[in-house]
């Protein structure tokens, strides 16, 4: 499976409409890839919470509509990172916004929707403004393989990835807006999730500075063995990787650690 990971850089000055068009063109340039992955909240901005209400959109709003057309044009699956979704009605905590990921098929059809379960902010930011998701979500990939979906701060909670593993995941897809000052955690935890679950790991972070935070970049693609197949730096970049998902089953057979689980 040929994967393109678009590590997008942006700042607070770029209008969301212009950024959408720029992102659409970047995705269009990835023709020939089976899967294109974008970072978390690249439209609404990951840390500028004050913009979220104004930039919220319905699930099938302008971002999904635009990128669905691009997915059809290039014939690729597109993980559009995430949007601030305006829920049709308040959730169980009474909030009407969510951090929502959508995966589009090569025909431009939504094939998976994941709402971020673990909200970052320690009572402020996401926990204050957003409803938490509550569902384990997987999506089918080319070749009959299965990916588990999660977002950014979710990476710190290994039990989520065990649940995805038990739901059939062979690869984890993780968009993020992870800051530079904790980027070593980002890189380490991604490799750990790959090694402990014997799953491939595709992580797309943000670059640039917004909301006063310098972002960490270092998007990476990691094999199920823990080998880093590709890694970006701090600037905007596109990683293009030929990922052998058949190698996941071969590694699990060669080193059958998962069969020894007791808990």
mmCIF file of C-alpha atoms in Angstrom:
data_model
loop_
_atom_site.group_PDB
_atom_site.id
_atom_site.type_symbol
_atom_site.label_atom_id
_atom_site.label_comp_id
_atom_site.label_asym_id
_atom_site.label_seq_id
_atom_site.Cartn_x
_atom_site.Cartn_y
_atom_site.Cartn_z
ATOM 1 C CA UNK A 1 0.000 0.000 0.000
ATOM 2 C CA UNK A 2 1.456 3.329 -1.066
ATOM 3 C CA UNK A 3 0.849 5.947 1.639
ATOM 4 C CA UNK A 4 1.289 9.738 1.562
ATOM 5 C CA UNK A 5 1.520 11.527 4.929
ATOM 6 C CA UNK A 6 1.075 15.290 4.542
ATOM 7 C CA UNK A 7 2.731 17.133 7.429
ATOM 8 C CA UNK A 8 1.044 20.496 6.924
ATOM 9 C CA UNK A 9 2.568 23.739 8.234
ATOM 10 C CA UNK A 10 0.358 26.766 8.920
ATOM 11 C CA UNK A 11 0.080 29.823 11.128
ATOM 12 C CA UNK A 12 -2.704 31.991 12.538
ATOM 13 C CA UNK A 13 -2.606 34.452 9.636
ATOM 14 C CA UNK A 14 -3.770 32.071 6.913
ATOM 15 C CA UNK A 15 -7.577 32.214 6.390
ATOM 16 C CA UNK A 16 -9.285 28.830 6.653
ATOM 17 C CA UNK A 17 -10.747 29.123 3.135
ATOM 18 C CA UNK A 18 -7.269 29.607 1.651
ATOM 19 C CA UNK A 19 -5.872 26.758 3.724
ATOM 20 C CA UNK A 20 -8.614 24.416 2.525
ATOM 21 C CA UNK A 21 -7.745 25.161 -1.101
ATOM 22 C CA UNK A 22 -4.030 24.732 -0.402
ATOM 23 C CA UNK A 23 -4.636 21.403 1.309
ATOM 24 C CA UNK A 24 -6.879 20.217 -1.524
ATOM 25 C CA UNK A 25 -4.071 20.928 -3.992
ATOM 26 C CA UNK A 26 -1.518 19.118 -1.793
ATOM 27 C CA UNK A 27 -3.791 16.069 -1.670
ATOM 28 C CA UNK A 28 -4.372 16.262 -5.428
ATOM 29 C CA UNK A 29 -0.610 16.101 -5.935
ATOM 30 C CA UNK A 30 -0.557 12.665 -4.244
ATOM 31 C CA UNK A 31 -2.193 10.910 -7.187
ATOM 32 C CA UNK A 32 -0.930 7.337 -7.356
ATOM 33 C CA UNK A 33 -1.041 6.778 -3.584
ATOM 34 C CA UNK A 34 -3.553 4.328 -2.124
ATOM 35 C CA UNK A 35 -3.992 6.374 1.065
ATOM 36 C CA UNK A 36 -3.387 10.047 1.869
ATOM 37 C CA UNK A 37 -3.339 11.189 5.524
ATOM 38 C CA UNK A 38 -3.722 14.758 6.863
ATOM 39 C CA UNK A 39 -3.109 16.112 10.403
ATOM 40 C CA UNK A 40 -5.578 16.894 13.174
ATOM 41 C CA UNK A 41 -7.648 20.133 13.054
ATOM 42 C CA UNK A 42 -5.599 21.703 10.257
ATOM 43 C CA UNK A 43 -8.572 23.919 9.380
ATOM 44 C CA UNK A 44 -9.803 24.942 12.809
ATOM 45 C CA UNK A 45 -6.227 24.972 14.237
ATOM 46 C CA UNK A 46 -5.245 22.567 16.994
ATOM 47 C CA UNK A 47 -4.537 25.018 19.820
ATOM 48 C CA UNK A 48 -6.449 28.196 18.972
ATOM 49 C CA UNK A 49 -9.586 27.165 20.864
ATOM 50 C CA UNK A 50 -11.191 30.589 20.437
ATOM 51 C CA UNK A 51 -11.644 29.884 16.714
ATOM 52 C CA UNK A 52 -13.404 26.579 17.108
ATOM 53 C CA UNK A 53 -16.945 27.837 17.451
ATOM 54 C CA UNK A 54 -16.623 29.994 14.338
ATOM 55 C CA UNK A 55 -14.879 27.308 12.289
ATOM 56 C CA UNK A 56 -17.167 24.418 13.302
ATOM 57 C CA UNK A 57 -18.996 22.714 10.464
ATOM 58 C CA UNK A 58 -21.479 19.880 10.028
ATOM 59 C CA UNK A 59 -20.062 16.426 9.468
ATOM 60 C CA UNK A 60 -20.600 16.594 5.718
ATOM 61 C CA UNK A 61 -19.747 20.273 5.418
ATOM 62 C CA UNK A 62 -17.240 22.180 3.261
ATOM 63 C CA UNK A 63 -14.103 20.256 4.277
ATOM 64 C CA UNK A 64 -15.548 16.816 3.608
ATOM 65 C CA UNK A 65 -17.239 18.023 0.425
ATOM 66 C CA UNK A 66 -14.028 19.529 -0.966
ATOM 67 C CA UNK A 67 -11.797 16.575 -0.152
ATOM 68 C CA UNK A 68 -14.390 14.050 -1.326
ATOM 69 C CA UNK A 69 -14.091 15.614 -4.761
ATOM 70 C CA UNK A 70 -10.303 15.402 -4.622
ATOM 71 C CA UNK A 71 -10.435 11.745 -3.499
ATOM 72 C CA UNK A 72 -12.612 10.976 -6.527
ATOM 73 C CA UNK A 73 -10.285 12.903 -8.839
ATOM 74 C CA UNK A 74 -7.169 10.998 -7.789
ATOM 75 C CA UNK A 75 -8.803 7.653 -6.900
ATOM 76 C CA UNK A 76 -7.270 7.463 -3.421
ATOM 77 C CA UNK A 77 -8.517 6.928 0.101
ATOM 78 C CA UNK A 78 -8.173 10.163 2.081
ATOM 79 C CA UNK A 79 -8.006 10.439 5.864
ATOM 80 C CA UNK A 80 -8.830 14.124 6.198
ATOM 81 C CA UNK A 81 -7.270 14.466 9.656
ATOM 82 C CA UNK A 82 -10.046 16.018 11.727
ATOM 83 C CA UNK A 83 -12.519 18.887 11.850
ATOM 84 C CA UNK A 84 -14.421 20.634 14.596
ATOM 85 C CA UNK A 85 -17.807 19.095 13.965
ATOM 86 C CA UNK A 86 -20.989 20.879 14.933
ATOM 87 C CA UNK A 87 -23.146 18.043 16.224
ATOM 88 C CA UNK A 88 -26.768 17.944 15.085
ATOM 89 C CA UNK A 89 -27.795 17.893 18.767
ATOM 90 C CA UNK A 90 -25.881 18.198 22.054
ATOM 91 C CA UNK A 91 -24.116 15.089 23.315
ATOM 92 C CA UNK A 92 -24.433 13.431 26.720
ATOM 93 C CA UNK A 93 -22.330 16.194 28.340
ATOM 94 C CA UNK A 94 -24.385 18.917 26.712
ATOM 95 C CA UNK A 95 -21.698 20.082 24.272
ATOM 96 C CA UNK A 96 -22.416 20.613 20.594
ATOM 97 C CA UNK A 97 -18.874 20.344 19.175
ATOM 98 C CA UNK A 98 -16.588 17.336 18.604
ATOM 99 C CA UNK A 99 -13.113 16.635 17.225
ATOM 100 C CA UNK A 100 -14.104 14.381 14.351
ATOM 101 C CA UNK A 101 -12.117 12.401 11.786
ATOM 102 C CA UNK A 102 -13.520 11.201 8.475
ATOM 103 C CA UNK A 103 -11.998 8.685 6.080
ATOM 104 C CA UNK A 104 -13.084 8.914 2.447
ATOM 105 C CA UNK A 105 -13.058 6.080 -0.085
ATOM 106 C CA UNK A 106 -11.486 6.491 -3.545
ATOM 107 C CA UNK A 107 -15.034 7.190 -4.720
ATOM 108 C CA UNK A 108 -15.264 10.109 -2.271
ATOM 109 C CA UNK A 109 -17.698 8.318 0.052
ATOM 110 C CA UNK A 110 -17.268 8.517 3.847
ATOM 111 C CA UNK A 111 -16.328 5.036 5.046
ATOM 112 C CA UNK A 112 -15.396 5.810 8.680
ATOM 113 C CA UNK A 113 -16.136 8.533 11.238
ATOM 114 C CA UNK A 114 -14.190 8.717 14.502
ATOM 115 C CA UNK A 115 -14.782 11.235 17.300
ATOM 116 C CA UNK A 116 -11.748 11.742 19.535
ATOM 117 C CA UNK A 117 -12.169 9.838 22.792
ATOM 118 C CA UNK A 118 -9.451 11.420 24.952
ATOM 119 C CA UNK A 119 -9.668 15.226 25.053
ATOM 120 C CA UNK A 120 -6.507 17.161 25.821
ATOM 121 C CA UNK A 121 -6.500 20.196 28.115
ATOM 122 C CA UNK A 122 -6.846 19.034 31.746
ATOM 123 C CA UNK A 123 -10.267 20.631 32.138
ATOM 124 C CA UNK A 124 -9.694 23.487 29.683
ATOM 125 C CA UNK A 125 -9.653 23.526 25.882
ATOM 126 C CA UNK A 126 -11.012 20.257 24.527
ATOM 127 C CA UNK A 127 -12.629 18.919 27.735
ATOM 128 C CA UNK A 128 -14.427 22.217 28.233
ATOM 129 C CA UNK A 129 -15.581 22.683 24.649
ATOM 130 C CA UNK A 130 -15.928 19.265 23.048
ATOM 131 C CA UNK A 131 -17.983 16.129 23.478
ATOM 132 C CA UNK A 132 -15.883 12.993 23.881
ATOM 133 C CA UNK A 133 -16.270 10.150 21.441
ATOM 134 C CA UNK A 134 -17.086 6.728 22.794
ATOM 135 C CA UNK A 135 -16.633 4.231 19.971
ATOM 136 C CA UNK A 136 -13.744 2.098 18.760
ATOM 137 C CA UNK A 137 -13.593 2.695 15.014
ATOM 138 C CA UNK A 138 -11.807 0.665 12.345
ATOM 139 C CA UNK A 139 -11.792 1.024 8.569
ATOM 140 C CA UNK A 140 -10.992 -1.344 5.735
ATOM 141 C CA UNK A 141 -7.891 -0.646 3.646
ATOM 142 C CA UNK A 142 -6.845 -1.878 0.202
ATOM 143 C CA UNK A 143 -5.915 -5.543 0.142
ATOM 144 C CA UNK A 144 -8.407 -6.518 2.825
ATOM 145 C CA UNK A 145 -6.437 -5.015 5.712
ATOM 146 C CA UNK A 146 -7.873 -3.125 8.704
ATOM 147 C CA UNK A 147 -6.837 0.164 10.317
ATOM 148 C CA UNK A 148 -7.758 1.542 13.736
ATOM 149 C CA UNK A 149 -8.495 5.263 14.079
ATOM 150 C CA UNK A 150 -7.371 7.562 16.892
ATOM 151 C CA UNK A 151 -6.278 11.177 17.287
ATOM 152 C CA UNK A 152 -3.302 12.916 18.945
ATOM 153 C CA UNK A 153 -3.739 12.756 22.761
ATOM 154 C CA UNK A 154 -5.319 9.291 22.352
ATOM 155 C CA UNK A 155 -1.765 8.071 21.791
ATOM 156 C CA UNK A 156 -1.067 8.272 25.542
ATOM 157 C CA UNK A 157 -3.722 5.622 26.347
ATOM 158 C CA UNK A 158 -2.474 2.156 25.332
ATOM 159 C CA UNK A 159 -5.729 0.423 26.243
ATOM 160 C CA UNK A 160 -7.380 2.090 23.243
ATOM 161 C CA UNK A 161 -4.916 0.412 20.888
ATOM 162 C CA UNK A 162 -5.428 -2.984 22.503
ATOM 163 C CA UNK A 163 -9.140 -2.541 21.823
ATOM 164 C CA UNK A 164 -8.374 -1.684 18.202
ATOM 165 C CA UNK A 165 -6.064 -4.697 17.964
ATOM 166 C CA UNK A 166 -8.856 -6.947 19.225
ATOM 167 C CA UNK A 167 -11.157 -5.380 16.623
ATOM 168 C CA UNK A 168 -8.799 -6.587 13.893
ATOM 169 C CA UNK A 169 -6.445 -3.640 13.412
ATOM 170 C CA UNK A 170 -3.166 -4.275 11.582
ATOM 171 C CA UNK A 171 -2.261 -0.593 11.288
ATOM 172 C CA UNK A 172 -2.987 2.509 13.368
ATOM 173 C CA UNK A 173 -3.789 5.852 11.700
ATOM 174 C CA UNK A 174 -3.095 8.837 13.972
ATOM 175 C CA UNK A 175 -3.458 12.492 12.921
ATOM 176 C CA UNK A 176 -2.247 15.039 15.460
ATOM 177 C CA UNK A 177 -1.439 18.611 16.441
ATOM 178 C CA UNK A 178 1.351 17.710 18.865
ATOM 179 C CA UNK A 179 3.581 20.526 20.173
ATOM 180 C CA UNK A 180 7.353 20.639 19.772
ATOM 181 C CA UNK A 181 8.123 20.723 23.495
ATOM 182 C CA UNK A 182 6.775 17.182 23.932
ATOM 183 C CA UNK A 183 7.650 15.788 20.502
ATOM 184 C CA UNK A 184 9.973 13.141 21.959
ATOM 185 C CA UNK A 185 6.905 11.615 23.643
ATOM 186 C CA UNK A 186 5.103 11.652 20.281
ATOM 187 C CA UNK A 187 7.884 9.754 18.523
ATOM 188 C CA UNK A 188 8.460 7.298 21.372
ATOM 189 C CA UNK A 189 4.800 6.483 21.983
ATOM 190 C CA UNK A 190 4.176 5.899 18.299
ATOM 191 C CA UNK A 191 6.946 3.331 18.121
ATOM 192 C CA UNK A 192 5.734 1.765 21.375
ATOM 193 C CA UNK A 193 2.176 1.365 20.079
ATOM 194 C CA UNK A 194 3.586 -0.350 16.979
ATOM 195 C CA UNK A 195 5.885 -2.708 18.906
ATOM 196 C CA UNK A 196 3.516 -3.727 21.700
ATOM 197 C CA UNK A 197 0.614 -4.438 19.319
ATOM 198 C CA UNK A 198 2.636 -5.699 16.345
ATOM 199 C CA UNK A 199 0.823 -3.191 14.159
ATOM 200 C CA UNK A 200 2.101 -0.750 11.561
ATOM 201 C CA UNK A 201 1.761 2.876 12.632
ATOM 202 C CA UNK A 202 1.055 5.905 10.427
ATOM 203 C CA UNK A 203 1.248 9.224 12.286
ATOM 204 C CA UNK A 204 0.633 12.640 10.715
ATOM 205 C CA UNK A 205 1.536 15.657 12.848
ATOM 206 C CA UNK A 206 1.336 19.402 12.226
ATOM 207 C CA UNK A 207 4.201 21.819 11.552
ATOM 208 C CA UNK A 208 4.356 25.602 11.964
ATOM 209 C CA UNK A 209 3.145 27.745 14.869
ATOM 210 C CA UNK A 210 -0.423 28.580 15.848
ATOM 211 C CA UNK A 211 -2.214 29.703 18.969
ATOM 212 C CA UNK A 212 1.197 30.541 20.428
ATOM 213 C CA UNK A 213 2.440 26.939 20.173
ATOM 214 C CA UNK A 214 5.256 25.704 17.968
ATOM 215 C CA UNK A 215 4.246 22.339 16.576
ATOM 216 C CA UNK A 216 6.444 19.276 16.679
ATOM 217 C CA UNK A 217 6.257 17.782 13.207
ATOM 218 C CA UNK A 218 8.137 14.454 13.112
ATOM 219 C CA UNK A 219 5.348 12.584 11.374
ATOM 220 C CA UNK A 220 6.387 8.972 10.997
ATOM 221 C CA UNK A 221 5.573 5.633 9.448
ATOM 222 C CA UNK A 222 6.625 2.680 11.594
ATOM 223 C CA UNK A 223 6.613 -1.026 10.762
ATOM 224 C CA UNK A 224 5.062 -3.571 13.129
ATOM 225 C CA UNK A 225 8.588 -4.505 14.222
ATOM 226 C CA UNK A 226 9.207 -0.943 15.421
ATOM 227 C CA UNK A 227 11.441 -0.005 12.479
ATOM 228 C CA UNK A 228 10.922 3.631 11.468
ATOM 229 C CA UNK A 229 10.361 3.519 7.710
ATOM 230 C CA UNK A 230 10.107 7.295 7.243
ATOM 231 C CA UNK A 231 10.168 10.351 9.499
ATOM 232 C CA UNK A 232 9.742 14.073 8.800
ATOM 233 C CA UNK A 233 11.479 16.987 10.492
ATOM 234 C CA UNK A 234 9.944 20.219 11.784
ATOM 235 C CA UNK A 235 8.933 21.755 8.452
ATOM 236 C CA UNK A 236 6.088 21.056 6.047
ATOM 237 C CA UNK A 237 6.774 17.773 4.281
ATOM 238 C CA UNK A 238 5.167 14.838 2.518
ATOM 239 C CA UNK A 239 6.258 11.315 3.391
ATOM 240 C CA UNK A 240 5.688 8.782 0.614
ATOM 241 C CA UNK A 241 6.041 5.193 1.796
ATOM 242 C CA UNK A 242 5.390 1.786 0.260
ATOM 243 C CA UNK A 243 4.006 -0.044 3.291
ATOM 244 C CA UNK A 244 3.820 -3.835 3.170
ATOM 245 C CA UNK A 245 0.827 -4.649 5.360
ATOM 246 C CA UNK A 246 1.289 -8.345 4.649
ATOM 247 C CA UNK A 247 4.449 -8.065 6.752
ATOM 248 C CA UNK A 248 2.289 -7.546 9.855
ATOM 249 C CA UNK A 249 0.908 -11.094 9.745
ATOM 250 C CA UNK A 250 4.335 -12.500 8.922
ATOM 251 C CA UNK A 251 5.921 -10.745 11.917
ATOM 252 C CA UNK A 252 3.148 -11.908 14.250
ATOM 253 C CA UNK A 253 3.745 -15.477 13.107
ATOM 254 C CA UNK A 254 7.522 -15.201 13.389
ATOM 255 C CA UNK A 255 7.417 -13.595 16.851
ATOM 256 C CA UNK A 256 4.040 -14.640 18.374
ATOM 257 C CA UNK A 257 4.124 -12.429 21.469
ATOM 258 C CA UNK A 258 0.405 -11.595 21.247
ATOM 259 C CA UNK A 259 -0.473 -15.224 21.881
ATOM 260 C CA UNK A 260 1.055 -14.876 25.360
ATOM 261 C CA UNK A 261 -1.340 -12.178 26.561
ATOM 262 C CA UNK A 262 -2.820 -13.032 29.968
ATOM 263 C CA UNK A 263 -4.903 -9.969 30.898
#
